[in-house]
XYZ file of C-alpha atoms in Angstrom:
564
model
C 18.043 -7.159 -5.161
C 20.861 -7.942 -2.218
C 21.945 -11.048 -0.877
C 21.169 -11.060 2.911
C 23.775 -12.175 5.764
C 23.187 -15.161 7.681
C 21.516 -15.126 10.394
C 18.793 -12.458 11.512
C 16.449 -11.252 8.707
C 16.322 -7.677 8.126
C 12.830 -7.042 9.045
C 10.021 -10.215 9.199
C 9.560 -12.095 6.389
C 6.284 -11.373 4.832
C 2.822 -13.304 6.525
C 2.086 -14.555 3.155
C 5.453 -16.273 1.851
C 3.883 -19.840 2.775
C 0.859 -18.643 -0.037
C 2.493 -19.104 -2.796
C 4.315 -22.323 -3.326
C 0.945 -23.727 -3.539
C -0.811 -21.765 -6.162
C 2.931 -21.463 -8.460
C 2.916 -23.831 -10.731
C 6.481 -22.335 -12.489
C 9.026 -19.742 -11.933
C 7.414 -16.249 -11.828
C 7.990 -14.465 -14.750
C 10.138 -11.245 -14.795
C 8.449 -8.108 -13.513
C 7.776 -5.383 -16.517
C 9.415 -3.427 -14.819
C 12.601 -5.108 -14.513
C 13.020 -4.062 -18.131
C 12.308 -1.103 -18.286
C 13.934 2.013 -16.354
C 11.083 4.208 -15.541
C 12.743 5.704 -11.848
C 12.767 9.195 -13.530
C 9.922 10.167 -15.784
C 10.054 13.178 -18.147
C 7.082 14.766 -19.347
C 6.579 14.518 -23.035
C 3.137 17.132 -23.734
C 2.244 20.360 -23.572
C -0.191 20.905 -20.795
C -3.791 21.788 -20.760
C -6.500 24.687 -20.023
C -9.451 24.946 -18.744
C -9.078 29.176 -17.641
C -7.908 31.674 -19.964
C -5.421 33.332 -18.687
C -6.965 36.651 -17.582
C -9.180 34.114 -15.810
C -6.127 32.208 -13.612
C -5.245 35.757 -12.944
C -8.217 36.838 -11.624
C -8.326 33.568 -9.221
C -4.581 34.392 -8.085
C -5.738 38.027 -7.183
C -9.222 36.689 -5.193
C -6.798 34.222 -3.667
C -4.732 37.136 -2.109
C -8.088 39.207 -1.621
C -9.162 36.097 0.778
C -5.581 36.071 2.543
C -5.641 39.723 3.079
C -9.006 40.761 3.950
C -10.686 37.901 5.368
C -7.848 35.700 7.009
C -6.900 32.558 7.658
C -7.004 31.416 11.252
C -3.776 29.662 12.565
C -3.936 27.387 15.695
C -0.060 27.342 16.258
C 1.284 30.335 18.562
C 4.659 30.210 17.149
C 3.495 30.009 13.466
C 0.976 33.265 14.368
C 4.642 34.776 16.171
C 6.585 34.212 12.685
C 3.860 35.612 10.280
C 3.033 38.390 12.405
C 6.685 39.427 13.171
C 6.898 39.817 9.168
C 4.093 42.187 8.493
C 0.733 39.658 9.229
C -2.339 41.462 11.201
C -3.644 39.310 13.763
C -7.093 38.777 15.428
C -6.335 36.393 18.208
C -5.880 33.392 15.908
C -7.537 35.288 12.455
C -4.259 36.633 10.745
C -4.835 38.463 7.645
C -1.382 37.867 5.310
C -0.466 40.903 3.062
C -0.078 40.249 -0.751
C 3.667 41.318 -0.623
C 4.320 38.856 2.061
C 2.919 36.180 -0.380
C 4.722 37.437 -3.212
C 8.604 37.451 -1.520
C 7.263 33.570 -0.399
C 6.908 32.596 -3.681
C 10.349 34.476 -5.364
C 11.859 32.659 -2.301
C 10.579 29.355 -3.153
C 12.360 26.929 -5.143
C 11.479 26.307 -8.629
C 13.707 23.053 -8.879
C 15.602 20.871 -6.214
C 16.292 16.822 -6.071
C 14.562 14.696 -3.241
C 17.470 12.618 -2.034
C 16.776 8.919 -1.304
C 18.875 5.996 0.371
C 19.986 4.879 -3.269
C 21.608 7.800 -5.087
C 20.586 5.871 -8.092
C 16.932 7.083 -7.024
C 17.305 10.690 -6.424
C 14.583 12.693 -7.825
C 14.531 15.783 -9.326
C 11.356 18.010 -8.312
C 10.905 20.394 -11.132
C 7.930 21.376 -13.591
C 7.847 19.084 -16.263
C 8.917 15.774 -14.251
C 6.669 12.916 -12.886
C 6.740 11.229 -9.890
C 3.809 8.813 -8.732
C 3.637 7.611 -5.057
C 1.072 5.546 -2.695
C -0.990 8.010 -0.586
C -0.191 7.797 2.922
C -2.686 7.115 6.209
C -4.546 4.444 5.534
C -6.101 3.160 8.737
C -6.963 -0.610 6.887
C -5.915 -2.126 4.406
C -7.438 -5.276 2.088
C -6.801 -8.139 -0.245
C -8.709 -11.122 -1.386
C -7.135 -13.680 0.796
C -7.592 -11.906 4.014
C -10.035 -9.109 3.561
C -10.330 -6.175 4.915
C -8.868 -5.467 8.487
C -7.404 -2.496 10.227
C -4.059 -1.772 8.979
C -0.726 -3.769 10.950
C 3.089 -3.620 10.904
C 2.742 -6.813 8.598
C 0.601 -5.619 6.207
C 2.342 -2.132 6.351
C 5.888 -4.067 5.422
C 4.223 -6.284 2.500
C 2.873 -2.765 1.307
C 6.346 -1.392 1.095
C 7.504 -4.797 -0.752
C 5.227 -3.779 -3.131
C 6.471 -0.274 -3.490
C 10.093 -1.163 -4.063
C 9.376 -3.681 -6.725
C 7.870 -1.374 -9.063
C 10.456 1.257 -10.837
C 7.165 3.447 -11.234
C 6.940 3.999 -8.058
C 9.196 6.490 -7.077
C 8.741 7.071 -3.679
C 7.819 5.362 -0.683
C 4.536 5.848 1.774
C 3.024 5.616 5.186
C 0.264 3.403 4.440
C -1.395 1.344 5.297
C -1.014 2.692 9.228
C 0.587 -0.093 11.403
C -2.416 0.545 13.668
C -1.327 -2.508 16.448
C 1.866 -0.459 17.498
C 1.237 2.707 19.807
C 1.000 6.273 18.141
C 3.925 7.440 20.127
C 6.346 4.292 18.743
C 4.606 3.861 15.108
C 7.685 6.234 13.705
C 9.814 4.167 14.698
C 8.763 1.228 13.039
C 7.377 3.046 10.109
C 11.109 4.201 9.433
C 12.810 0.879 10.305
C 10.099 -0.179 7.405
C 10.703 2.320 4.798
C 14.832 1.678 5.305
C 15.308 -1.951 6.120
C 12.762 -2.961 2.774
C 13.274 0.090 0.395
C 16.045 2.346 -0.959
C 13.369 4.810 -2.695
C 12.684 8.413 -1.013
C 10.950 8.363 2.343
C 8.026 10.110 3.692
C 7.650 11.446 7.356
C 4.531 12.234 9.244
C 4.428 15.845 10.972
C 2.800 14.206 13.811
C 4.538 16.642 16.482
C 7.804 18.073 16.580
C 9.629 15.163 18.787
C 8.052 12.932 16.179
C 9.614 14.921 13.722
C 12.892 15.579 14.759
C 13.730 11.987 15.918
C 12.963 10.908 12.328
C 15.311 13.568 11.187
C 17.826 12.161 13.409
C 17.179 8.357 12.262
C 17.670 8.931 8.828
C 20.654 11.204 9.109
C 22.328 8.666 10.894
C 20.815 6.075 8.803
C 22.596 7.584 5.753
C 25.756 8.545 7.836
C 25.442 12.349 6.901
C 26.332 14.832 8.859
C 24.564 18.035 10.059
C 25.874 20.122 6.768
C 24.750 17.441 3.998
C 21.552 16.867 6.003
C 20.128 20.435 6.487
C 21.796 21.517 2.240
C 19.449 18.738 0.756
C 15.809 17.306 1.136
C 16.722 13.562 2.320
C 12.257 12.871 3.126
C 8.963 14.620 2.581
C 5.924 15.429 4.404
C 2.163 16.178 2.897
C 0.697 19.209 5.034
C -2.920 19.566 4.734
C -4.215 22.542 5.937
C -8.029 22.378 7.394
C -10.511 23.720 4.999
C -12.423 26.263 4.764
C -8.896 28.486 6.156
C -7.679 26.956 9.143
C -4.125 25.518 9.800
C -3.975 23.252 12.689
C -1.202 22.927 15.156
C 0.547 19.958 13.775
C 0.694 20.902 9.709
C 2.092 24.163 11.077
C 4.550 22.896 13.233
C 5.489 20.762 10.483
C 5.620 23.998 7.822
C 8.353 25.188 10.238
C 9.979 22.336 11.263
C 10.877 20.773 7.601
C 11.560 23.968 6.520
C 14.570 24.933 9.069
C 15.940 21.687 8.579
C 15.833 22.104 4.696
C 13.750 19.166 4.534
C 10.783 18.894 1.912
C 6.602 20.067 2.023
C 3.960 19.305 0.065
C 1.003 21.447 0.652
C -1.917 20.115 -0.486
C -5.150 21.733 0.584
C -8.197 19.188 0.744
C -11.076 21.326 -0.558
C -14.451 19.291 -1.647
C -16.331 21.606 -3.610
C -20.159 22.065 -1.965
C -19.258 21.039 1.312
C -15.134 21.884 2.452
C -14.925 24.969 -0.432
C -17.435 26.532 -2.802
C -19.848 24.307 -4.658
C -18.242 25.909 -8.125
C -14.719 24.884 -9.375
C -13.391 28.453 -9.806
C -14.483 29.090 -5.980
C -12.941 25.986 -5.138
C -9.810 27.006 -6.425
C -9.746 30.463 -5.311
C -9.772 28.945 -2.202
C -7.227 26.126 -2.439
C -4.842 28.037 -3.735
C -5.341 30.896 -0.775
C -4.846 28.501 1.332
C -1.893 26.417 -0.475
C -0.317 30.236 -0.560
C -0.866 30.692 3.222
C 0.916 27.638 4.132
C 3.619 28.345 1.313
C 4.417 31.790 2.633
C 4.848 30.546 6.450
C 7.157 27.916 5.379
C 9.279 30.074 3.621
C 9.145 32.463 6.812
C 10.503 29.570 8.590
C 13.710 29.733 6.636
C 13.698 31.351 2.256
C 14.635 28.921 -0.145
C 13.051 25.481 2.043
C 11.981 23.074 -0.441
C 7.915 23.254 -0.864
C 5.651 21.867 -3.281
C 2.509 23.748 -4.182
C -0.903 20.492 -4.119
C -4.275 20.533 -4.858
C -6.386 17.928 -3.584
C -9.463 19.343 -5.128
C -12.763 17.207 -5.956
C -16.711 17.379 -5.064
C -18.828 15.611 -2.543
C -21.660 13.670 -3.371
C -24.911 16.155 -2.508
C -27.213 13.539 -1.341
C -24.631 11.626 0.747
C -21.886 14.327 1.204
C -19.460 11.492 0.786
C -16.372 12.567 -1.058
C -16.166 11.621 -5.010
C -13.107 11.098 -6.849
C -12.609 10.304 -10.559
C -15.680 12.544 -11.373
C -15.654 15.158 -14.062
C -15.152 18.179 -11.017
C -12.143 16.414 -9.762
C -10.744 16.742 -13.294
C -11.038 19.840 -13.983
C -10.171 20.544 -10.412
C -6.927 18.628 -11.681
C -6.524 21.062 -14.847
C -7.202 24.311 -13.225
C -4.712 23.560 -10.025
C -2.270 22.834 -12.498
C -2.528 26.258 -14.433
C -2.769 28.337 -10.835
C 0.599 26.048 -9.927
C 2.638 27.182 -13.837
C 1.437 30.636 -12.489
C 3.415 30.910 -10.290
C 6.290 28.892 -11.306
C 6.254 26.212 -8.551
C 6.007 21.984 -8.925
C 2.873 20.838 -8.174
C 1.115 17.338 -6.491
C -1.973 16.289 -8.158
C -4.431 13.831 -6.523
C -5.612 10.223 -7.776
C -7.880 8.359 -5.325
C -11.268 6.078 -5.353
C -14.364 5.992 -3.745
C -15.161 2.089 -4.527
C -15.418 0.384 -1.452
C -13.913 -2.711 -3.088
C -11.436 -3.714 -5.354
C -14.061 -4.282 -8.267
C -14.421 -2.196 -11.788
C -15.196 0.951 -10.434
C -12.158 1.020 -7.788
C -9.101 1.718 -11.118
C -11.369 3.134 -13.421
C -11.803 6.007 -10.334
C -8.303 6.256 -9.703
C -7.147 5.627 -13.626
C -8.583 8.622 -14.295
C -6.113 10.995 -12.762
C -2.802 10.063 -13.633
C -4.074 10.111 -17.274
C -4.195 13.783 -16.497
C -0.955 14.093 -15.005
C 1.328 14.257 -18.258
C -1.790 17.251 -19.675
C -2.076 18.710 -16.272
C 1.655 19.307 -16.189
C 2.050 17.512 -12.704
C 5.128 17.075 -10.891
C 4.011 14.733 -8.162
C 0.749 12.124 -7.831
C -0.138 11.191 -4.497
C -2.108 9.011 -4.298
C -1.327 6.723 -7.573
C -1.961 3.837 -6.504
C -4.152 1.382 -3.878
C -6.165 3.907 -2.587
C -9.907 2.338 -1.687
C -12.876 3.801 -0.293
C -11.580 7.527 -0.153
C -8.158 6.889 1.350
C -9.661 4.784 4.494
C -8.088 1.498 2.977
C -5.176 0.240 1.233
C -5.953 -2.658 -1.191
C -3.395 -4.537 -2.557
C -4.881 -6.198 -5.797
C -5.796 -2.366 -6.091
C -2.127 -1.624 -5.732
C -1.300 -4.059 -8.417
C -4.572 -2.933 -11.000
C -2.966 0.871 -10.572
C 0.460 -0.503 -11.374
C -1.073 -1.514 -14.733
C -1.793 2.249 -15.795
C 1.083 4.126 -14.145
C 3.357 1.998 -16.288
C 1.307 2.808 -19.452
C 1.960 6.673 -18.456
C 5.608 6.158 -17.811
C 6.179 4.406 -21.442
C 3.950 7.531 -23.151
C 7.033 9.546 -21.318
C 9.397 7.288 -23.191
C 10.597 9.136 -26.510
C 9.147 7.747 -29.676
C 11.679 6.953 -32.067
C 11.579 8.202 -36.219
C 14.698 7.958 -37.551
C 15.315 5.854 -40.687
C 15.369 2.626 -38.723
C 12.092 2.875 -37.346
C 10.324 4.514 -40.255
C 10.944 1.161 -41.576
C 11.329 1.185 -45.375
C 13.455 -1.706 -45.909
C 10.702 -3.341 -43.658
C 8.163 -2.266 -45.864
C 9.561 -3.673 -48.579
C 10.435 -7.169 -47.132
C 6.830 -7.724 -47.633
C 4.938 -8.107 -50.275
C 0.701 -6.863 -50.735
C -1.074 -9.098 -48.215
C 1.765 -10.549 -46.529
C 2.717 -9.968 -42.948
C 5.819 -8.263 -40.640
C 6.278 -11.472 -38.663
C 9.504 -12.223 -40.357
C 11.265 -8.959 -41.271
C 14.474 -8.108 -40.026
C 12.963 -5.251 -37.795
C 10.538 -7.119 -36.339
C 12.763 -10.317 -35.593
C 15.297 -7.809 -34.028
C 12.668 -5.872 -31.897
C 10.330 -8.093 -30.717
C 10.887 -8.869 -27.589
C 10.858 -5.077 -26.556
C 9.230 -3.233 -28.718
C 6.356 -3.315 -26.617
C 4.984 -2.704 -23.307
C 4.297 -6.252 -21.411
C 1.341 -6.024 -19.191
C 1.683 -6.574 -15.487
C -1.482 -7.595 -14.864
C -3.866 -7.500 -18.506
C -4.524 -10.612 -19.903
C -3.831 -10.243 -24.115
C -4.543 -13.957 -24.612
C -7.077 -14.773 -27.007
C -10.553 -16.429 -25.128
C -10.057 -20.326 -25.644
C -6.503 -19.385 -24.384
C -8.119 -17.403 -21.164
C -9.982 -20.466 -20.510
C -7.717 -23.364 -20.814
C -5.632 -21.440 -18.465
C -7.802 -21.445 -15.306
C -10.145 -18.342 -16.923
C -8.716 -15.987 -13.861
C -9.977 -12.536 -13.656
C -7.994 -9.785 -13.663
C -8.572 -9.697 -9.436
C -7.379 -13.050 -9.197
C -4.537 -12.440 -11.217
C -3.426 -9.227 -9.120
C -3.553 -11.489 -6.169
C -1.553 -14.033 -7.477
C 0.879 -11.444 -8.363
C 1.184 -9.642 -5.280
C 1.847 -12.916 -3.375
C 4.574 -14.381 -6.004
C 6.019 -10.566 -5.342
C 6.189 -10.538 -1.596
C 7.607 -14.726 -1.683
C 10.215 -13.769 -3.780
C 11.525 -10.316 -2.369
C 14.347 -9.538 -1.135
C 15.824 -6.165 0.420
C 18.203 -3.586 -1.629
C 21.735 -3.846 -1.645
C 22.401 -1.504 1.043
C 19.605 -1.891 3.215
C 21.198 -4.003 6.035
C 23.699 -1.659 6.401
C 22.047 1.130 7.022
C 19.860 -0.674 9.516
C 23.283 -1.369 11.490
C 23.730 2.525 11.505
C 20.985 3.570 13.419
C 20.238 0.329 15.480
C 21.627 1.696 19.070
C 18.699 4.301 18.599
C 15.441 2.358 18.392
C 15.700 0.514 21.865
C 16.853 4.353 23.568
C 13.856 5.857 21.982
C 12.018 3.294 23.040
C 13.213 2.619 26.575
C 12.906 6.791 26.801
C 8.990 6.522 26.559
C 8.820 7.017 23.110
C 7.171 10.434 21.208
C 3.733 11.116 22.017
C 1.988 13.695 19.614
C 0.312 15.492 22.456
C 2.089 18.426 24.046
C 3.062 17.789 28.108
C 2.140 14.168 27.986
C 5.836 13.581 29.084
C 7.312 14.349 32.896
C 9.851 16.735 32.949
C 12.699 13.967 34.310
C 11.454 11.725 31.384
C 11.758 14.677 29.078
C 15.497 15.696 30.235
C 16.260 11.829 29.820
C 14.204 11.530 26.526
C 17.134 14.324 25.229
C 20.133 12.870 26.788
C 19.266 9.791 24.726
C 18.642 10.632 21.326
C 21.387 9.620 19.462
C 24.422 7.797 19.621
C 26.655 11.087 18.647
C 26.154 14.345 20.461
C 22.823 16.300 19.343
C 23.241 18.781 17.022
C 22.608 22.579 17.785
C 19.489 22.410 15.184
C 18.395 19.212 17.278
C 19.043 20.979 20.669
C 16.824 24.047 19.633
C 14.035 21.971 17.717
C 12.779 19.469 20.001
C 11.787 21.645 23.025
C 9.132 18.421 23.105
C 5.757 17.547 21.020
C 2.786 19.879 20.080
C -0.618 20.019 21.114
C -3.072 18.311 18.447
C -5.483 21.377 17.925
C -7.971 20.824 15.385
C -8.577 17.622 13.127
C -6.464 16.346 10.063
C -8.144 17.353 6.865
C -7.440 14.072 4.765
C -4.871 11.197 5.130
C -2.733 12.805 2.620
């Protein structure tokens, strides 16, 4: 936690530090996760099947079968200009992608690399076998119990990131809930001066248009005073690209494949394929398809410049058949879960697996659908979950008692990560013998000397005993999240660090600004505006990577398959 300067606050002080003094009765205690250094998780297990492996085989080879004789159509000129130039048959916008263009993607692709965030100290390395939970991004509301649900706000979006840095479990930060009262073509702006002034954890970018893009580029290289060099050798933020199922890549997740990719920053392609409505009703047919079109998108990055740092995702579930509303924590998106993570070991790359709930509150059902995934993630061998945590009614709201309920289970999953120990000590013989038939462990030297750590204390559970429960107020495990959530967001403060890289990069904000900002749609700008827009990008001289990759924004062709 850092001390702050007199004077101006970083960013707003949170709507609801006036809630709290009220309800407090004594000092909040100390944050589980204040003891407990859970910022890089290790997977412990072996993973799980559900395919033999003939079988994962035979869904890679239909995979390339789809790519190569019945296409994928592309929306994006330039992306249809790369893949062609390499070998790809086009149809107007149907390209058909040969199996040895897929194959040189994927030996180009890198196995391992380290997402860079503000804090050094919080630097993760993206690699099979490690663990990483995050938020899931695009949120258009957002909830809790004292205000309900509304549509999402800078406010809400800031407490949201509060949240996010206060928990070592979660490891990197998210664009959600969307700050829907400031204007699409300014909302990067302050969803960067968010994710920087109030966190010091890895950042995510939207690849809303390549002016959107760029100028986040140029924020946070300037934010972390690197140069051009350090920038484009390491991934410093990521972006989730969806591609539109059934085989379809829109204009902006394209643009974005090419953009991060020349400027070595990170992609996480995650196909959204429903099984009986978006991809075939069966999970093998699902997955043939997800993993076509995760390979599509994979190969076109890697076009874009060999060796970019991309993450293979599967976002696979069912739909309900009488409703055709999307279902998540159900049996299908399980094994979904299992068999993306044996098509991912395939071929050798990290993977993002998918949590998410379609409760339309925050009551039982709302963690016990999102619980169920990141259970999976230690079997399912994933490298990334997105979305871990506060994700309500499909991804159209962020709920922050949710938040807090999900925090409960990630942090059981990050201490199952935790080696257990068996030497001498903790076999415990001498303990054993300290007590005699029928006696108890309350008093032994190992317990008196371990006792205060040797287990995990719940952030939200309450292990009292009933007449306990009720003496204290008999709060529900709802009311309890909200209480926590509001003693979080009175007492935070930003990271060490955080003001000062704020001061960096605060000449830019107002010239974006006063430069008409970045709309997503391609042309919306005048020329004159456009030639000024340039001229004041940053306060040092544009780079040459800069100069040639922000000709201006893309057209927004076709519809964004999920909110990530």
């Amino acid at each position: 936690m850092g001390r702050r300067r007199k004077g101006k606050p970083l960013l707003a002080p949170s709507a609801n530090a006036g809630m709290v003094p009220v309800m407090r009765r004594r000092k909040t205690r100390q944050l589980p996760s204040a003891t407990h250094s859970w910022s890089v998780l290790k997977n412990p297990f072996e993973p799980q099947s559900i395919f033999s492996q003939d079988r994962v085989e035979a869904i890679h080879q239909a995979s390339l079968d789809v790519l190569q004789n019945l296409g994928i159509k592309v929306l994006l000129p330039e992306a249809i200009e790369l893949l062609t130039k390499h070998g790809a048959a086009a149809s107007g916008q149907m390209l058909r992608i040969g199996s040895d263009m897929v194959e040189a993607a994927l030996a180009s692709a890198p196995k391992s690399f380290t997402l860079h965030a503000p804090n050094r100290a919080r630097n993760l390395p993206v690699a099979p076998g490690q663990l990483i939970f995050t938020p899931g991004g695009g949120c258009p509301n957002v909830s809790d119990a004292i205000r309900g649900r509304r549509a999402g706000d800078l406010a809400s979006y800031q407490d949201a990131v509060r949240l996010m840095q206060s928990f070592d479990v979660i490891h990197k930060l998210s664009p959600a809930p969307e700050p829907q009262d400031i204007p699409v073509h300014l909302r990067h702006y302050a969803m960067m001066q968010t994710q920087m002034g109030l966190g010091d954890k890895a950042l995510t970018v939207y690849g809303r248009g390549r002016q959107q893009v760029q100028e986040c580029f140029d924020i946070i290289q300037a934010a972390l005073d690197l140069s051009d060099a350090e920038f484009t050798a390491a991934p410093y933020c990521s972006t989730v690209i969806n591609t539109n199922s059934p085989r379809m890549l829109d204009r902006p997740m394209a643009q974005a494949l090419i953009d991060f990719a020349r400027a070595g920053q990170m992609c996480i392609v995650t196909p959204f394929c429903l099984a009986g409505a978006m991809a075939p009703i069966t999970i093998a047919g699902a997955l043939t398809l997800q993993h076509a079109e995760a390979l599509a998108a994979i190969t076109l990055n890697q076009l874009a410049k060999p060796g970019a740092p991309v993450m293979y995702g599967g976002f696979g579930s069912n739909v309900d058949m009488k409703s055709g509303a999307p279902s998540f924590g159900t049996p299908e998106h399980i094994q979904m879960s299992i068999g993306s993570g044996q098509m991912a070991r395939h071929i050798g790359l990290p993977w993002r697996s998918a949590a998410g709930s379609a409760a339309n509150t925050k009551d039982r059902q709302a963690p016990h659908d999102t619980a169920k995934q990141p259970w999976r993630c230690p079997p399912d061998h994933a490298t990334m979950c997105i979305p871990a945590a506060g994700w309500l009614e499909g991804g159209l709201t962020f709920g922050f008692e949710k938040f807090i309920q999900d925090i409960e289970a990630l942090q059981a999953i990050a201490h199952l990560c935790k080696p257990v120990a068996a030497d001498t000590a903790a076999i415990g013989l001498d303990a054993i013998g300290q007590v005699a038939p029928g006696g108890h462990f309350f008093e032994t030297d190992q317990t008196l000397k371990h006792y205060s750590t040797a287990f995990l204390e719940p952030v939200n559970a309450d292990l009292t005993n009933f007449g306990t429960w009720q003496k204290n107020g008999a709060l529900t495990a709802e009311a309890r999240a909200t209480a926590k959530w509001q003693a979080i967001l009175h007492d935070f403060t930003a990271p060490p660090g955080a003001e000062e890289r704020m001061g960096r990069r605060e000449a830019m904000m107002p010239q974006f600004t006063q430069a008409g900002g970045a709309p997503v749609l391609e042309g919306t700008l005048p020329q004159t505006r456009a030639k000024a827009r340039l001229n004041q990008r940053r306060p040092r001289p544009l780079s040459q990577r800069a100069k040639l990759q922000c000709p201006h924004v893309i057209r927004r062709a076709g519809r964004r398959s999920t909110p990530g």
